[in-house]
């Protein structure tokens, strides 16, 4: 099963993709997280990507498409995924479709997490991310059990460089100008499903599960 999860920054893509991956036994491929890992590892790709991420801009195509294609198609035994934050512009969507066509494969469903701008800003200011596993928390809405420590892996939590008001605004602009046109294409291609992301994590998760289940009947049911 190949699932895309798209939506504005702060809509909960990472959180939901992680939970859906467990539920449906699929790897969670986060474009942003893979880029942050490349930065952390100080690879060439990471060094080039860093200023774009820090400024809230899209990382150049050749970097992100290469990283995501490798994870989606080149790992032995991999025949499905939940891709989070990819594709983010029309060019990436076209490149993804070319890779799929070559293999005679297709995306089964693209879930758009919908959230209005006020909620986005509220969620992103106050977000804390695990430096080890990339899991997200929120100081007010979803705090960890122990302050500054990830519940899942014990890693230390930090505030992402790009979760400040100026960069959040820039990321929203990029979303409106570059990613919304992709959503229109996904709709034309008949694979788009919308999920209201304004509720609690578990409510949004249930809705996303229903969307996937309405297309498939395979729920692994793994939980944290
Ligand atoms: P995210 O973790 O999804 O919030 O992404 C964080 C940042 O990583 C974005 O603001 C971009 O700078 C970069 N990024 C993530 N996904 C992509 C993508 N598909 N194309 C280009 N840049 C991306």
CSV table of C-alpha atoms and ligand atoms in Angstrom, one decimal:
chain,number,residue,atom,x,y,z
A,1,UNK,CA,0.0,0.0,0.0
A,2,UNK,CA,1.4,3.4,-1.0
A,3,UNK,CA,0.1,6.4,0.9
A,4,UNK,CA,1.0,10.1,0.7
A,5,UNK,CA,0.3,12.3,3.7
A,6,UNK,CA,0.2,16.0,2.8
A,7,UNK,CA,-0.9,19.2,4.4
A,8,UNK,CA,0.4,22.5,5.8
A,9,UNK,CA,3.2,22.6,8.3
A,10,UNK,CA,1.9,21.8,11.8
A,11,UNK,CA,-1.1,19.8,10.6
A,12,UNK,CA,0.3,16.7,12.3
A,13,UNK,CA,1.7,14.9,9.3
A,14,UNK,CA,4.7,13.4,11.2
A,15,UNK,CA,2.6,12.4,14.2
A,16,UNK,CA,-0.1,10.8,12.1
A,17,UNK,CA,2.3,9.1,9.7
A,18,UNK,CA,4.1,7.5,12.6
A,19,UNK,CA,0.9,6.1,14.0
A,20,UNK,CA,-0.5,5.0,10.6
A,21,UNK,CA,2.8,3.3,9.8
A,22,UNK,CA,2.4,1.2,13.0
A,23,UNK,CA,-1.2,0.5,12.4
A,24,UNK,CA,-0.9,-0.6,8.8
A,25,UNK,CA,2.6,-2.1,9.2
A,26,UNK,CA,4.2,0.4,6.7
A,27,UNK,CA,7.5,2.3,6.9
A,28,UNK,CA,7.1,6.0,7.7
A,29,UNK,CA,9.2,8.1,5.2
A,30,UNK,CA,9.4,11.7,6.3
A,31,UNK,CA,11.1,14.0,3.8
A,32,UNK,CA,11.8,16.6,6.4
A,33,UNK,CA,13.1,14.1,9.0
A,34,UNK,CA,15.4,12.4,6.3
A,35,UNK,CA,16.8,15.8,5.5
A,36,UNK,CA,17.3,16.7,9.2
A,37,UNK,CA,19.2,13.4,9.6
A,38,UNK,CA,21.4,14.2,6.6
A,39,UNK,CA,22.2,17.6,8.2
A,40,UNK,CA,23.0,15.9,11.5
A,41,UNK,CA,25.3,13.4,9.7
A,42,UNK,CA,26.9,16.4,7.9
A,43,UNK,CA,26.6,14.7,4.4
A,44,UNK,CA,27.0,16.8,1.3
A,45,UNK,CA,23.2,16.7,0.8
A,46,UNK,CA,22.7,17.8,4.4
A,47,UNK,CA,25.1,20.7,4.1
A,48,UNK,CA,23.3,21.9,0.9
A,49,UNK,CA,19.8,21.4,2.4
A,50,UNK,CA,20.4,23.3,5.7
A,51,UNK,CA,20.0,26.9,4.6
A,52,UNK,CA,16.8,26.1,2.8
A,53,UNK,CA,15.3,24.4,5.8
A,54,UNK,CA,16.4,27.1,8.2
A,55,UNK,CA,14.7,29.7,5.9
A,56,UNK,CA,11.5,27.7,5.4
A,57,UNK,CA,12.1,27.2,1.7
A,58,UNK,CA,11.9,24.0,-0.3
A,59,UNK,CA,15.1,22.1,-0.6
A,60,UNK,CA,16.2,21.8,-4.3
A,61,UNK,CA,14.6,18.9,-6.2
A,62,UNK,CA,17.7,17.0,-7.0
A,63,UNK,CA,18.4,16.5,-3.2
A,64,UNK,CA,15.0,15.7,-2.0
A,65,UNK,CA,13.8,13.5,-4.9
A,66,UNK,CA,17.0,11.4,-4.7
A,67,UNK,CA,16.6,10.9,-0.9
A,68,UNK,CA,12.9,10.0,-1.2
A,69,UNK,CA,13.2,7.8,-4.3
A,70,UNK,CA,15.9,5.7,-2.6
A,71,UNK,CA,13.7,5.1,0.4
A,72,UNK,CA,10.6,4.5,-1.6
A,73,UNK,CA,11.9,2.2,-4.3
A,74,UNK,CA,15.4,1.0,-3.7
A,75,UNK,CA,15.2,-0.7,-0.3
A,76,UNK,CA,15.1,-4.5,-0.7
A,77,UNK,CA,11.7,-6.0,0.1
A,78,UNK,CA,9.9,-2.6,0.3
A,79,UNK,CA,6.6,-2.6,-1.4
A,80,UNK,CA,4.7,0.1,0.4
A,81,UNK,CA,5.1,3.2,2.6
A,82,UNK,CA,3.5,6.2,4.2
A,83,UNK,CA,5.3,9.2,2.7
A,84,UNK,CA,5.1,12.4,4.8
A,85,UNK,CA,5.8,15.8,3.2
A,86,UNK,CA,6.4,14.5,-0.3
A,87,UNK,CA,5.7,15.6,-3.0
A,88,UNK,CA,5.6,19.3,-2.1
A,89,UNK,CA,5.5,20.8,-5.6
A,90,UNK,CA,4.3,19.9,-9.1
A,91,UNK,CA,7.8,19.0,-10.3
A,92,UNK,CA,8.3,16.5,-7.4
A,93,UNK,CA,4.9,15.0,-8.2
A,94,UNK,CA,5.8,14.6,-11.8
A,95,UNK,CA,9.1,13.0,-10.9
A,96,UNK,CA,7.4,10.6,-8.5
A,97,UNK,CA,4.9,9.6,-11.2
A,98,UNK,CA,7.7,8.9,-13.6
A,99,UNK,CA,9.3,6.6,-11.0
A,100,UNK,CA,6.0,4.9,-10.4
A,101,UNK,CA,5.3,4.5,-14.1
A,102,UNK,CA,8.7,2.8,-14.7
A,103,UNK,CA,7.7,0.2,-12.2
A,104,UNK,CA,4.1,-0.1,-13.2
A,105,UNK,CA,3.0,1.0,-9.7
A,106,UNK,CA,0.7,3.7,-8.4
A,107,UNK,CA,-0.1,5.7,-5.3
A,108,UNK,CA,-3.2,4.2,-3.6
A,109,UNK,CA,-4.4,7.2,-1.6
A,110,UNK,CA,-3.2,10.7,-0.7
A,111,UNK,CA,-4.5,12.1,2.6
A,112,UNK,CA,-4.7,15.8,3.0
A,113,UNK,CA,-4.6,17.0,6.6
A,114,UNK,CA,-6.7,20.2,6.7
A,115,UNK,CA,-6.0,22.9,9.3
A,116,UNK,CA,-6.5,26.6,9.4
A,117,UNK,CA,-3.7,29.1,9.8
A,118,UNK,CA,-4.5,30.2,13.4
A,119,UNK,CA,-4.2,26.6,14.6
A,120,UNK,CA,-1.1,26.0,12.6
A,121,UNK,CA,0.8,28.9,14.3
A,122,UNK,CA,-0.5,27.8,17.7
A,123,UNK,CA,0.7,24.2,17.2
A,124,UNK,CA,4.1,25.1,15.7
A,125,UNK,CA,5.0,27.7,18.4
A,126,UNK,CA,5.5,25.4,21.3
A,127,UNK,CA,6.4,22.3,19.4
A,128,UNK,CA,9.3,20.1,20.7
A,129,UNK,CA,10.9,17.5,18.6
A,130,UNK,CA,13.0,14.4,19.6
A,131,UNK,CA,16.6,14.7,18.6
A,132,UNK,CA,16.8,10.9,18.3
A,133,UNK,CA,13.6,9.6,16.7
A,134,UNK,CA,12.0,12.8,15.4
A,135,UNK,CA,8.8,12.4,17.4
A,136,UNK,CA,6.8,15.6,18.0
A,137,UNK,CA,5.4,17.0,21.3
A,138,UNK,CA,3.8,20.3,22.3
A,139,UNK,CA,4.5,22.1,25.6
A,140,UNK,CA,0.8,22.7,26.2
A,141,UNK,CA,-1.3,20.3,24.0
A,142,UNK,CA,0.9,17.2,24.1
A,143,UNK,CA,3.6,17.4,26.7
A,144,UNK,CA,6.0,14.5,27.3
A,145,UNK,CA,5.7,12.6,30.6
A,146,UNK,CA,9.1,14.0,31.7
A,147,UNK,CA,10.0,17.5,30.6
A,148,UNK,CA,12.5,17.6,27.8
A,149,UNK,CA,12.6,13.8,27.3
A,150,UNK,CA,11.0,11.7,24.6
A,151,UNK,CA,8.4,9.2,25.9
A,152,UNK,CA,9.2,6.7,23.1
A,153,UNK,CA,13.0,6.6,23.0
A,154,UNK,CA,14.4,8.7,25.9
A,155,UNK,CA,16.1,11.1,23.5
A,156,UNK,CA,16.3,14.8,24.4
A,157,UNK,CA,13.7,17.2,23.0
A,158,UNK,CA,14.6,20.4,21.2
A,159,UNK,CA,12.8,23.3,19.4
A,160,UNK,CA,13.4,23.1,15.6
A,161,UNK,CA,15.2,26.0,14.1
A,162,UNK,CA,12.4,26.5,11.6
A,163,UNK,CA,9.6,26.6,14.2
A,164,UNK,CA,9.8,30.4,14.8
A,165,UNK,CA,7.1,32.9,13.7
A,166,UNK,CA,9.0,34.3,10.7
A,167,UNK,CA,9.9,30.9,9.2
A,168,UNK,CA,6.5,29.5,10.0
A,169,UNK,CA,5.0,32.3,7.8
A,170,UNK,CA,7.5,31.6,5.0
A,171,UNK,CA,6.6,27.8,5.2
A,172,UNK,CA,2.9,28.7,4.9
A,173,UNK,CA,3.6,30.8,1.8
A,174,UNK,CA,5.5,27.9,0.3
A,175,UNK,CA,2.6,25.6,1.1
A,176,UNK,CA,0.0,27.9,-0.5
A,177,UNK,CA,2.1,28.6,-3.6
A,178,UNK,CA,3.8,25.3,-4.3
A,179,UNK,CA,1.9,22.5,-2.5
A,180,UNK,CA,-1.7,23.5,-3.0
A,181,UNK,CA,-1.3,23.0,-6.8
A,182,UNK,CA,-0.2,19.4,-6.0
A,183,UNK,CA,-3.4,18.9,-4.0
A,184,UNK,CA,-5.4,19.9,-7.0
A,185,UNK,CA,-3.6,17.4,-9.2
A,186,UNK,CA,-4.1,14.6,-6.7
A,187,UNK,CA,-7.8,15.4,-6.7
A,188,UNK,CA,-7.9,15.3,-10.5
A,189,UNK,CA,-6.1,12.0,-10.4
A,190,UNK,CA,-8.8,10.6,-8.1
A,191,UNK,CA,-6.6,9.7,-5.2
A,192,UNK,CA,-7.2,12.6,-2.8
A,193,UNK,CA,-9.0,12.2,0.6
A,194,UNK,CA,-9.4,15.1,3.0
A,195,UNK,CA,-9.2,14.7,6.8
A,196,UNK,CA,-10.0,17.5,9.2
A,197,UNK,CA,-6.8,17.8,11.4
A,198,UNK,CA,-8.2,20.2,14.0
A,199,UNK,CA,-9.2,17.6,16.5
A,200,UNK,CA,-7.3,15.6,19.1
A,201,UNK,CA,-4.5,13.3,17.8
A,202,UNK,CA,-6.6,10.1,18.3
A,203,UNK,CA,-9.6,11.6,16.6
A,204,UNK,CA,-7.6,12.6,13.5
A,205,UNK,CA,-5.9,9.2,13.5
A,206,UNK,CA,-9.3,7.4,13.6
A,207,UNK,CA,-10.5,9.5,10.6
A,208,UNK,CA,-7.3,8.8,8.7
A,209,UNK,CA,-7.6,5.0,9.4
A,210,UNK,CA,-11.2,5.1,8.2
A,211,UNK,CA,-10.1,6.7,4.9
A,212,UNK,CA,-7.4,4.0,4.4
A,213,UNK,CA,-9.7,1.2,5.4
A,214,UNK,CA,-12.4,2.3,3.0
A,215,UNK,CA,-9.9,1.6,0.3
A,216,UNK,CA,-8.2,-1.5,1.8
A,217,UNK,CA,-9.1,-4.0,4.4
A,218,UNK,CA,-5.8,-4.6,6.1
A,219,UNK,CA,-5.1,-3.2,9.5
A,220,UNK,CA,-2.1,-4.6,11.4
A,221,UNK,CA,-3.2,-3.0,14.6
A,222,UNK,CA,0.2,-2.4,16.2
A,223,UNK,CA,0.2,0.2,18.9
A,224,UNK,CA,2.9,2.0,20.8
B,1,LIG,P1,8.8,19.1,7.6
B,1,LIG,O1,9.6,18.2,8.6
B,1,LIG,O2,7.9,18.3,6.8
B,1,LIG,O3,8.1,20.2,8.3
B,1,LIG,O4,9.8,19.8,6.6
B,1,LIG,C1,10.8,20.7,7.1
B,1,LIG,C2,11.5,21.4,6.0
B,1,LIG,O5,12.2,20.4,5.2
B,1,LIG,C3,10.7,22.1,5.0
B,1,LIG,O6,10.3,23.4,5.4
B,1,LIG,C4,11.6,22.1,3.8
B,1,LIG,O7,12.6,23.1,3.9
B,1,LIG,C5,12.2,20.7,3.8
B,1,LIG,N1,11.4,19.8,3.1
B,1,LIG,C6,10.7,18.8,3.6
B,1,LIG,N2,10.1,18.1,2.6
B,1,LIG,C7,10.5,18.6,1.4
B,1,LIG,C8,10.2,18.4,0.1
B,1,LIG,N3,9.3,17.4,-0.3
B,1,LIG,N4,10.8,19.2,-0.9
B,1,LIG,C9,11.6,20.2,-0.5
B,1,LIG,N5,11.9,20.5,0.8
B,1,LIG,C10,11.3,19.7,1.7
